[in-house]
Coordinates of C-alpha atoms in Angstrom, one line a residue:
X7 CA -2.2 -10.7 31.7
X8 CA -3.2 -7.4 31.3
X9 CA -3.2 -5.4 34.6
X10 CA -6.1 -3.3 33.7
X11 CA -8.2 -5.9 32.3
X12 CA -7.2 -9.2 33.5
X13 CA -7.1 -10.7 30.0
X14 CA -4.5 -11.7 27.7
X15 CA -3.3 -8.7 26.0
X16 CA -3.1 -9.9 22.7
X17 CA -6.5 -11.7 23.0
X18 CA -8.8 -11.5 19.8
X19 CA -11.0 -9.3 21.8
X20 CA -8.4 -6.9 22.4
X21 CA -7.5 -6.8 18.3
X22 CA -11.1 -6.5 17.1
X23 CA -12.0 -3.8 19.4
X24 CA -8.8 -1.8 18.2
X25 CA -11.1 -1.4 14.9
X26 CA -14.0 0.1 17.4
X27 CA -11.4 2.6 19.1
X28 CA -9.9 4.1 15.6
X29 CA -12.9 3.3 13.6
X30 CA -13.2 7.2 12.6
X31 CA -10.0 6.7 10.4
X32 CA -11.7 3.4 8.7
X33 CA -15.0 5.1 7.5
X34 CA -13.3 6.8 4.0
X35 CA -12.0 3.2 3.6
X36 CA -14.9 2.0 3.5
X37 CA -16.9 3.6 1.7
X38 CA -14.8 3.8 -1.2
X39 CA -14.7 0.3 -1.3
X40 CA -18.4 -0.1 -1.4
X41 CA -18.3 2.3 -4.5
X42 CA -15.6 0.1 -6.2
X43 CA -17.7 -3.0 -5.4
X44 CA -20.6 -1.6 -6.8
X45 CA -18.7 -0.4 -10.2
X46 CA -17.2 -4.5 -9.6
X47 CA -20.4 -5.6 -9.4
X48 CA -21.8 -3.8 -13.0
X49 CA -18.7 -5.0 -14.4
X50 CA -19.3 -8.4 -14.1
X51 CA -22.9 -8.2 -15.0
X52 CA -21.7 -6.8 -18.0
X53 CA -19.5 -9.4 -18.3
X54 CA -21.3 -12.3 -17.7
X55 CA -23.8 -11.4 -20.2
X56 CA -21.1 -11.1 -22.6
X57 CA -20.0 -14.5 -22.2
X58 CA -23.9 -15.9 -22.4
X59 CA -25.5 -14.2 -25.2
X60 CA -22.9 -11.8 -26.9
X61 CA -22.2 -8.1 -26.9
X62 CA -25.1 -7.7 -29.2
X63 CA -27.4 -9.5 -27.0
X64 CA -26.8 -7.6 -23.7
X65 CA -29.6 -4.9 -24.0
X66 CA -32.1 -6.9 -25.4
X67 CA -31.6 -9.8 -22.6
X68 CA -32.4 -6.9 -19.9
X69 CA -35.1 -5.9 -22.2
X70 CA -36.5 -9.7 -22.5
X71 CA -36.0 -10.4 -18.7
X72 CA -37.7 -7.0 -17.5
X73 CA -39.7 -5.3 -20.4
X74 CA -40.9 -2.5 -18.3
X75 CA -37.5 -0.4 -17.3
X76 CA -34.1 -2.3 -16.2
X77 CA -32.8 0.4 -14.6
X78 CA -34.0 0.1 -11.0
X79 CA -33.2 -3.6 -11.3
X80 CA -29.7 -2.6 -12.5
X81 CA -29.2 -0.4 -9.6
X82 CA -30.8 -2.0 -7.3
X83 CA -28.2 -4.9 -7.8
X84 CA -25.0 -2.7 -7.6
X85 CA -26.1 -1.3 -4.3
X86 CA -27.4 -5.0 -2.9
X87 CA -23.8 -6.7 -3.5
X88 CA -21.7 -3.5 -1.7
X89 CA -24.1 -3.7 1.1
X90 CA -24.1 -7.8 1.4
X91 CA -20.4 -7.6 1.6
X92 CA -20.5 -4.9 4.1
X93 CA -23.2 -6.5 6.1
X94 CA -20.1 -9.4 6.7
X95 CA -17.4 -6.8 7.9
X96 CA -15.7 -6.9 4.2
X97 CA -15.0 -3.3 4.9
X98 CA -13.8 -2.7 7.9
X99 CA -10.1 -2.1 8.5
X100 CA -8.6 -5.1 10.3
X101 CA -5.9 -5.4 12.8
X102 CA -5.2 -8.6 11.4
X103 CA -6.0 -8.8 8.0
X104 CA -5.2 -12.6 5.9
X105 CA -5.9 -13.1 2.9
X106 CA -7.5 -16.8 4.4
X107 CA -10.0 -14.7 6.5
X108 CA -11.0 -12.4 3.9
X109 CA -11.9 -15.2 1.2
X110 CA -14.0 -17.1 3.4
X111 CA -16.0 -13.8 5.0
X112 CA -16.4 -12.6 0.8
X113 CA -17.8 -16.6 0.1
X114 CA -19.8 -15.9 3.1
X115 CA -21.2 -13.3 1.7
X116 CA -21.4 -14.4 -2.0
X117 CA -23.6 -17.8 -0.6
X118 CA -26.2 -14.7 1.1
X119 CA -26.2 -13.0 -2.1
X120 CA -27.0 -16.0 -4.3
X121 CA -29.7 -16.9 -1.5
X122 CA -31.4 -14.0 -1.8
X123 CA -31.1 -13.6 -5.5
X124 CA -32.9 -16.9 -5.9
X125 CA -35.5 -16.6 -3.5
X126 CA -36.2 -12.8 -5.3
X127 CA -36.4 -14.4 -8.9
X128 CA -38.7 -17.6 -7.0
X129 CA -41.2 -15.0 -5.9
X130 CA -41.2 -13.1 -8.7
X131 CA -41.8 -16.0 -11.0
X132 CA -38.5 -14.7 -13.6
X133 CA -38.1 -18.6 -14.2
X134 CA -36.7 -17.6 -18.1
X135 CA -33.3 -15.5 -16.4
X136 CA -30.2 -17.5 -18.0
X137 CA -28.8 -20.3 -15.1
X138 CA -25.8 -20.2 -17.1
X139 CA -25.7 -16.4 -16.5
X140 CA -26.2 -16.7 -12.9
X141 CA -23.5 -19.4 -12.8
X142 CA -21.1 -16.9 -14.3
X143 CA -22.4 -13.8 -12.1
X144 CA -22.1 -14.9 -8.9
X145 CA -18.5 -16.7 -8.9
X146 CA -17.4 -13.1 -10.7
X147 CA -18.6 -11.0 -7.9
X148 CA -16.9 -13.1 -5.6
X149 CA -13.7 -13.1 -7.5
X150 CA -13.8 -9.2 -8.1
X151 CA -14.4 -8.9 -4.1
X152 CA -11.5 -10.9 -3.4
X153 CA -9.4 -9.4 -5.7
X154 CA -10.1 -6.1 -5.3
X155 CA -9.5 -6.2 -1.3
X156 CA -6.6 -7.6 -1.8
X157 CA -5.1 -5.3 -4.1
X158 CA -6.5 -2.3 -2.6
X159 CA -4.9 -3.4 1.1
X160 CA -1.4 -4.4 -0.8
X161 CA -1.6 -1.0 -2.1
X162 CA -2.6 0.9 1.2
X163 CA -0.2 -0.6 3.1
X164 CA 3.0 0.2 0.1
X165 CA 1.9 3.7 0.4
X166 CA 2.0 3.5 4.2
X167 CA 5.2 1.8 4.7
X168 CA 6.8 4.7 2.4
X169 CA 5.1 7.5 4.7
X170 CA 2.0 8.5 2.5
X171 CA -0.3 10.3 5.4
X172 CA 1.7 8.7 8.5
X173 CA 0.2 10.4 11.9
X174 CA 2.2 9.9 14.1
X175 CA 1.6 9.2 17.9
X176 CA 3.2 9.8 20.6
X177 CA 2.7 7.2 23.9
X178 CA 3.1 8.6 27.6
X179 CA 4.3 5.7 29.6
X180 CA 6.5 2.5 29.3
X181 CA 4.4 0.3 31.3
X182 CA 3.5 -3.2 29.7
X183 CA 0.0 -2.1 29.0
X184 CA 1.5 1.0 27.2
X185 CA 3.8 -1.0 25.0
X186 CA 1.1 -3.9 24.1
X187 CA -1.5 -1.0 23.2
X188 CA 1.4 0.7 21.0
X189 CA 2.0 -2.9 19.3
X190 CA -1.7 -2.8 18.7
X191 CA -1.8 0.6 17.3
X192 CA 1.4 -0.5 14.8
X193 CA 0.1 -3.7 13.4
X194 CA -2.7 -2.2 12.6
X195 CA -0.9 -1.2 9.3
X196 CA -3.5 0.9 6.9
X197 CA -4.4 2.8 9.4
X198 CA -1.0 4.8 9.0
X199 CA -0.4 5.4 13.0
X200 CA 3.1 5.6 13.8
X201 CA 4.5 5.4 17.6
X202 CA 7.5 7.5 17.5
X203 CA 8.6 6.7 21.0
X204 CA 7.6 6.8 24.7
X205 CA 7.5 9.6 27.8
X206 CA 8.7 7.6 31.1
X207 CA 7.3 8.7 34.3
X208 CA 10.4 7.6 36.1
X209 CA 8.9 5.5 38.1
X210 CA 9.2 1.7 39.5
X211 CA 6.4 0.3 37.0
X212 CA 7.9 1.7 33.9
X213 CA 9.7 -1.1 31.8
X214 CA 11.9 -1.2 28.9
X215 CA 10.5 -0.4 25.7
X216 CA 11.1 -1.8 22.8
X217 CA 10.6 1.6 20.9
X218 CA 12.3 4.8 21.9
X219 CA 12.5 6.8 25.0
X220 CA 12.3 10.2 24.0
X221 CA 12.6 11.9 27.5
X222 CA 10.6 11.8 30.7
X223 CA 6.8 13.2 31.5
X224 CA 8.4 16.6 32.6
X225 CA 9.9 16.8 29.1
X226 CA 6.5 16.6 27.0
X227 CA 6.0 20.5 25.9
X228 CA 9.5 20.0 24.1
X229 CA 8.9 16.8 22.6
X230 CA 5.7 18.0 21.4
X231 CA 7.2 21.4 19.8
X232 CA 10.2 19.4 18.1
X233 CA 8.6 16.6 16.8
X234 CA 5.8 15.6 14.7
X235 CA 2.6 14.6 17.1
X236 CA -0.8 14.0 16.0
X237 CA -1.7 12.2 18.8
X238 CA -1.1 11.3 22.6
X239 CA -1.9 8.3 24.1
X240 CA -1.9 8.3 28.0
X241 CA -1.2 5.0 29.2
X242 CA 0.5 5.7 32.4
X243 CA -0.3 3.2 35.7
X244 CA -2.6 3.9 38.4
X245 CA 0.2 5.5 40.2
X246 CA 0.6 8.7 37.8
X247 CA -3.2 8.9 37.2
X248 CA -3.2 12.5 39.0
X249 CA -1.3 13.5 36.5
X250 CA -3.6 12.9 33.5
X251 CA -5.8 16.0 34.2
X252 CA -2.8 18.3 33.2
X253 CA -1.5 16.2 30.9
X254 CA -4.3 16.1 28.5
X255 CA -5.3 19.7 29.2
X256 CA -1.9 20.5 27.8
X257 CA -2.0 18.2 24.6
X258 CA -5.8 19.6 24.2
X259 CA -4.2 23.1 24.0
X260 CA -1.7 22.1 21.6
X261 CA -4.5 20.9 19.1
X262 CA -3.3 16.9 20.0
X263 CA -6.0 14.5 19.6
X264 CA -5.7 12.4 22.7
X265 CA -6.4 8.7 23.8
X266 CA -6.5 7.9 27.2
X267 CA -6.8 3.9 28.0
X268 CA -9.0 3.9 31.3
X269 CA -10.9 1.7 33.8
X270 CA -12.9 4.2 35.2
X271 CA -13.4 7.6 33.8
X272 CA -13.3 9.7 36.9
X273 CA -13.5 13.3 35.7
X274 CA -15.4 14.8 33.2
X275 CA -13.0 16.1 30.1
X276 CA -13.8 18.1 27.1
X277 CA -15.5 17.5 24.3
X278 CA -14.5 13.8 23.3
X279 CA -15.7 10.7 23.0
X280 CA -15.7 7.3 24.7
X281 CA -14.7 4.1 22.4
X282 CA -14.4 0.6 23.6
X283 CA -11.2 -1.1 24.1
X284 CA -11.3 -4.7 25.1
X285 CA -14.0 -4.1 27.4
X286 CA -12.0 -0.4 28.7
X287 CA -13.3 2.9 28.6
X288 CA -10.9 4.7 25.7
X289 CA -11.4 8.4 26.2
X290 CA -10.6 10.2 22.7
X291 CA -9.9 14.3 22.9
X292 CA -10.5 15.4 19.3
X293 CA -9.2 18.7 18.7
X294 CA -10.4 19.9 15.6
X295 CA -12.8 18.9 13.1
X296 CA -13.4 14.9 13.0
X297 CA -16.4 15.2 10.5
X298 CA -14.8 12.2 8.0
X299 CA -17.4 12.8 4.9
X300 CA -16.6 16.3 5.4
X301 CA -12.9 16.2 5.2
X302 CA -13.1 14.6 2.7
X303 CA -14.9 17.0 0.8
X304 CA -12.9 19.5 1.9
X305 CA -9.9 17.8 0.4
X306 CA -11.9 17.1 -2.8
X307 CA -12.0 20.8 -3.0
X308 CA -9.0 21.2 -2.1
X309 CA -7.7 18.9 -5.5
X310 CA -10.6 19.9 -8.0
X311 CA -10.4 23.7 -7.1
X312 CA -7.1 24.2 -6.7
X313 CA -6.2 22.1 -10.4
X314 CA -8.6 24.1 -11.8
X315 CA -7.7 27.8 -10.6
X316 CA -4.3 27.1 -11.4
X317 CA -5.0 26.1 -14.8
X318 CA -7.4 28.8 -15.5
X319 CA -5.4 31.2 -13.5
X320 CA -2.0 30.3 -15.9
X321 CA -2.3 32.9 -18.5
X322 CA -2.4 35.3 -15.3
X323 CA 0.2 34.4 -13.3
X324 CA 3.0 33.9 -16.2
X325 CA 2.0 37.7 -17.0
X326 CA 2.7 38.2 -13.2
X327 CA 5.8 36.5 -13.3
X328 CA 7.3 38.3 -16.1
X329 CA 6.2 41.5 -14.7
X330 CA 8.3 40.7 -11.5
X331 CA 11.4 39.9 -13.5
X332 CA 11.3 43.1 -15.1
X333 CA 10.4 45.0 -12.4
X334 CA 13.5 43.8 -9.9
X335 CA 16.3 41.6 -9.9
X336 CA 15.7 38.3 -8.8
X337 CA 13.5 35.4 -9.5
X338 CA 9.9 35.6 -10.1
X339 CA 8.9 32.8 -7.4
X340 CA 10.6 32.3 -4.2
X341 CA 10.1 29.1 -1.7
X342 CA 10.2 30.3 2.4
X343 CA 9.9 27.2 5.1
X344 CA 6.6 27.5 6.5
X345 CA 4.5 25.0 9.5
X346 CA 1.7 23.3 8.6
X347 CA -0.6 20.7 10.4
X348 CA 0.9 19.4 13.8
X349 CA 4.2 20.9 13.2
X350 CA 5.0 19.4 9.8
X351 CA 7.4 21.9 7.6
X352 CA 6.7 22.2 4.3
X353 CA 8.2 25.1 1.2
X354 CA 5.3 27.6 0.3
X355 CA 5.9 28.9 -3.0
X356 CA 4.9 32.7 -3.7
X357 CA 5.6 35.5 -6.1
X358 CA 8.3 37.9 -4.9
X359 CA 7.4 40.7 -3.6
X360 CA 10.9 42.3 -1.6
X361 CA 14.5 42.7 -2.9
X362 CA 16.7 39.9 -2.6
X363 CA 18.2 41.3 0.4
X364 CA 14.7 41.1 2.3
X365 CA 16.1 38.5 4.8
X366 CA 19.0 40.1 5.6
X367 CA 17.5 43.5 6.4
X368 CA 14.3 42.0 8.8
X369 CA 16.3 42.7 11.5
X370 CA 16.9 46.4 11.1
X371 CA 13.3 46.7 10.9
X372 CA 12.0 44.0 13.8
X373 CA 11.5 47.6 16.0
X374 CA 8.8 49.4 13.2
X375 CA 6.6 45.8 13.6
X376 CA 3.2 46.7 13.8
X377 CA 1.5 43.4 14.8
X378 CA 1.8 42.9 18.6
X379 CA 2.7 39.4 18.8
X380 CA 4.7 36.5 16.8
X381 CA 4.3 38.1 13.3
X382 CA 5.5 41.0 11.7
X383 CA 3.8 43.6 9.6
X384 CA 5.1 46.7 8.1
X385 CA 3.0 49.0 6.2
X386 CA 5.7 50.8 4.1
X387 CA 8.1 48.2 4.2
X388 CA 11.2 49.2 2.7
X389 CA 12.1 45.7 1.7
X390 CA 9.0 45.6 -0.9
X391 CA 9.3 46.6 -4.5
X392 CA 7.1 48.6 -6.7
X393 CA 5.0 45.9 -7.9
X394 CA 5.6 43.6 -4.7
X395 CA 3.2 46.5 -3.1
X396 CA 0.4 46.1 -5.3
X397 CA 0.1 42.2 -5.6
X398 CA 0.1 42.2 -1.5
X399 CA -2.6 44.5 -1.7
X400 CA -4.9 42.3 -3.9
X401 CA -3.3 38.8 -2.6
X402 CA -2.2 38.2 -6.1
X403 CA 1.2 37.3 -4.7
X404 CA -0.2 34.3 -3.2
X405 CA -1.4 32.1 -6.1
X406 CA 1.1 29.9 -6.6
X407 CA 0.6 28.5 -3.2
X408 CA -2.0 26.6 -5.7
X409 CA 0.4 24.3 -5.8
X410 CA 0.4 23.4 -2.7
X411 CA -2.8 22.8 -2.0
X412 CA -2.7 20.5 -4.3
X413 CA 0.0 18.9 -3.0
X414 CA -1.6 18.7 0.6
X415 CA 0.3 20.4 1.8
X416 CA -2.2 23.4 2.3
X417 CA -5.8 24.1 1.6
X418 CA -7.7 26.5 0.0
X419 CA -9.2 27.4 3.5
X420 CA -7.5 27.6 6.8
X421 CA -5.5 29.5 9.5
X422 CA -2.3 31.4 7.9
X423 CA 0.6 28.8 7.4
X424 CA 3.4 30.7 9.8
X425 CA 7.0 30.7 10.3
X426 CA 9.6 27.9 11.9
X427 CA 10.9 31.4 14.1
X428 CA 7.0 32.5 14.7
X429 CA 6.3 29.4 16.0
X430 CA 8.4 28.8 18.3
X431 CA 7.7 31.9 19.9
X432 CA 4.3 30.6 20.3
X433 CA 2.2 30.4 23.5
X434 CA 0.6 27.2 24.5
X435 CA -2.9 27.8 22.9
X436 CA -1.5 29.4 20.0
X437 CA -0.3 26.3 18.9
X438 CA -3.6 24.8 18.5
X439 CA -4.5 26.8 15.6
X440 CA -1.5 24.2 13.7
X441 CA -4.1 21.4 14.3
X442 CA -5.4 22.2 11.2
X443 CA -3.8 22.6 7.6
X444 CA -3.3 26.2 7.2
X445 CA -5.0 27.5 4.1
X446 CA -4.5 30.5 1.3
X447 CA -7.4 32.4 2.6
X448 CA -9.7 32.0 5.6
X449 CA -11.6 33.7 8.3
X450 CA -8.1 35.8 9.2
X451 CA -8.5 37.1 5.4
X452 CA -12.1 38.0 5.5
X453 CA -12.7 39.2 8.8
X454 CA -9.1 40.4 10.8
X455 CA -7.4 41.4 7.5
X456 CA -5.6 44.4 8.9
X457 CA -6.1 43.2 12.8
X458 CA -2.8 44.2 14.6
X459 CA -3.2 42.4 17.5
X460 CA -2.1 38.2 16.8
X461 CA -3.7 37.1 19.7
X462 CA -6.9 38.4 18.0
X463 CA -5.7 36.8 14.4
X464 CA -5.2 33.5 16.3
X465 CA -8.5 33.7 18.3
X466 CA -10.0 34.2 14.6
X467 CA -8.3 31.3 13.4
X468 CA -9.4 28.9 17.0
X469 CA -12.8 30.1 15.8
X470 CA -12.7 28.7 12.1
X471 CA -11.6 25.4 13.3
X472 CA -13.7 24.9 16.0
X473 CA -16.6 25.8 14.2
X474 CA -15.2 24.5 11.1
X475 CA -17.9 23.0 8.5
X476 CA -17.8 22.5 4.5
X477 CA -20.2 24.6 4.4
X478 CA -18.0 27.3 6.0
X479 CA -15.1 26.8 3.1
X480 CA -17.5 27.6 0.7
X481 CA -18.8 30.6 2.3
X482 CA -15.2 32.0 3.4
X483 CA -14.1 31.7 -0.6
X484 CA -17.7 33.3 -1.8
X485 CA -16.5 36.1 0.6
X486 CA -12.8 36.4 -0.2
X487 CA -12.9 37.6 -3.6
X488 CA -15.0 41.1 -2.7
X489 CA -12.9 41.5 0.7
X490 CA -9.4 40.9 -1.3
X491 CA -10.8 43.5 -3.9
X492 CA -12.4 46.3 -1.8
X493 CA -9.8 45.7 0.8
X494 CA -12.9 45.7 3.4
X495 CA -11.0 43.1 5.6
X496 CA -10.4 44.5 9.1

């Protein structure tokens, strides 16, 4: 029995309101699949008309059953079926997904669909649309349902089971009710959360986990900076509570999204939201934008812009790179280990803009930095060449990061992607501004351009992502170009 609830902890309750808690990483999910049953669903009209009158025929049956226009009635279908099978949970990600459970919720679904249909061509009086038709649509659609949600899940969890966009969590406690809700978190494979071990308080209710102990409560600001964390969950028992205050304070200020398992909510938090948990307040601390439909059409952007600068943008940049090669020794692109979202490292590719020697002389010159802070800035770097000087001036040098944006590794907006040795110079609220994939340009570029002071570039960059909107992408590129050009950036 659960100590918090007083249920069984592995009670249906429990799994299904899992879904509720994380249901912000199911919506994308979702609606893609209602697009691909709706595409499914034209397919098999298509089909099925096929099979009854021939691939001559089609047009003129629509035509014959509805002389005025068939296009509303076309479309009208496609978005009917999506929403029919939505209507019976067909999209939701499931803790415990069968194959059993999913074809008898899509035959659900298919027996409303054919209810409805029928009663809609009864009160129409449509008495001369094909049975034999109808006999060969509606088994389809429940076929391509079926099909479809099984391949797609098959699929999503291969990708996740090979680390394709793992978060990884981190869970604060080893009590029984910390280990059952990471079990929960875990089987719940498309969602792509990953526990990568526990924090124990030290305490006589912690227990032995079954996943790793990675060091005690005290030790969190180190776990945090040396391993990958997208989120926290607190799950400590009632005799640590005191702690939580800090606790999430300090995972808010490192940009950590954080869950905290709770009876009663005691203390008003920041900005976050409550979810339900087998009947338990979850309090969620979202750091950072957690606008789905927007994220996704900021990575959209991300893909279609950045495939199509770099295409158009070829010509220009093998003219750059030849320029560099016979300009200074050396190659014309280099790779330098950069941070991106949540601590992940990544190689940013740029042009070369120093001597090859760059690295080795940094430290002669850490004494003429102009930035105050954990960045450095020369204005007449020595290091630079001749034509290094001018493509820092116009940004030029950073184009092939094109790459990877499209990668995902950055985006074509965001805070500036720093160093493994910056970071880890890093205050406790600088590290926020990693909560977000750092980007080529961004409000830094536009607006603190030639700001010496880093607090003041990170303070930018805290303002870009919690103000972040697609809307603001868009209008940071518009403005990049003439700030790049006139050099009018602060």
């Amino acid at each position: 029995m659960s100590p918090v609830t007083g249920r069984p902890p592995h009670s249906a309750a429990a799994v299904e309101q899992l879904d509720a808690m994380i249901r912000r990483y199911g919506l994308a999910f979702r609606l893609m699949l209602a697009l691909i049953d709706g595409v499914a669903a034209l397919g098999v009209g298509w089909l099925a008309l096929v099979v009854r009158f021939g691939s001559g025929s089609v047009a003129a049956d629509f035509q014959f059953a509805f002389p005025d226009d068939p296009r509303p009635v076309i479309l009208a279908y496609a978005v009917f079926w999506p929403l029919v099978l939505w209507s019976q949970g067909l999209n939701r990600l499931r803790a415990r997904w069968t194959a059993r459970g999913e074809i008898i919720d899509v035959l659900r679904a298919t027996a409303i669909f054919v209810a409805v249909i029928l009663s809609l061509l009864f009160l129409f009086k449509l008495p001369d649309v094909s049975r034999s038709l109808l006999l060969t649509l509606f088994p389809g659609l429940a076929v391509s349902a079926i099909v479809t949600r099984v391949v797609l899940r098959r699929i999503q969890v291969f990708l996740r089971d090979r680390g394709r966009n793992t978060r990884f969590m981190l869970i604060l406690g080893t009590t029984p009710v910390s280990q059952t809700f990471a079990d929960l978190v875990e089987s719940h494979h498309a969602l792509g959360l990953r526990v990568i071990g526990h924090l124990t308080t030290g305490s006589d209710d912690d227990a032995d986990p079954t996943r790793p102990i990675l060091g005690r409560l005290e030790d969190i600001e180190e776990i945090l900076h040396t391993n990958v964390v997208d989120e926290v969950a607190i799950c400590l028992p009632f005799s640590q509570w005191s702690r939580i205050d800090d606790l999430a304070r300090l995972c808010e200020e490192e940009g950590k999204i954080v869950r905290i398992p709770m009876h009663v909510l005691e203390r008003t938090l920041t900005s976050g939201r409550v979810e339900e948990f087998e009947g338990v307040p979850i309090y969620s601390l979202l750091s950072g934008p957690d606008r789905i439909l927007s994220l996704l059409a900021k990575r959209a952007l991300d893909v279609v812009g950045g495939t199509v600068l770099a295409i158009l943008l070829t010509p220009a940049m093998l003219l750059i790179a030849a320029l560099i090669v016979r300009d200074s020794p050396g190659p014309a692109v280099f790779r330098q280990r950069r941070v991106g979202l949540h601590g992940r490292t990544f190689d940013v590719h740029k042009f070369r803009t120093m001597n090859l020697d760059a690295e080795e002389r940094l430290a002669e010159l850490v004494d003429r930095n102009e930035i105050n802070g954990n960045a450095f800035k020369m204005t007449n770097d020595p290091r630079v060449t001749r034509l290094g000087g001018w493509l820092r001036r116009t940004s030029l040098d950073e184009l092939p990061q094109l790459w990877n944006v499209v990668r995902g590794e950055m985006s074509l907006v965001g805070p500036r992607p720093p160093l493994p040795s910056e970071v880890s110079g890093y205050d406790i609220w600088h590290r926020r501004r990693l909560s977000m994939k750092p980007g080529m340009t961004g409000l830094w570029q536009i607006r603190a351009r030639r700001e010496p002071d880093f607090d003041r570039w990170v303070e930018t960059d805290l303002e870009y992502i919690d103000g972040w909107s697609f809307w603001l992408d868009l209008k940071i590129i518009a403005q990049t170009i003439p700030a790049v050009v006139g050099r009018t950036g602060r």
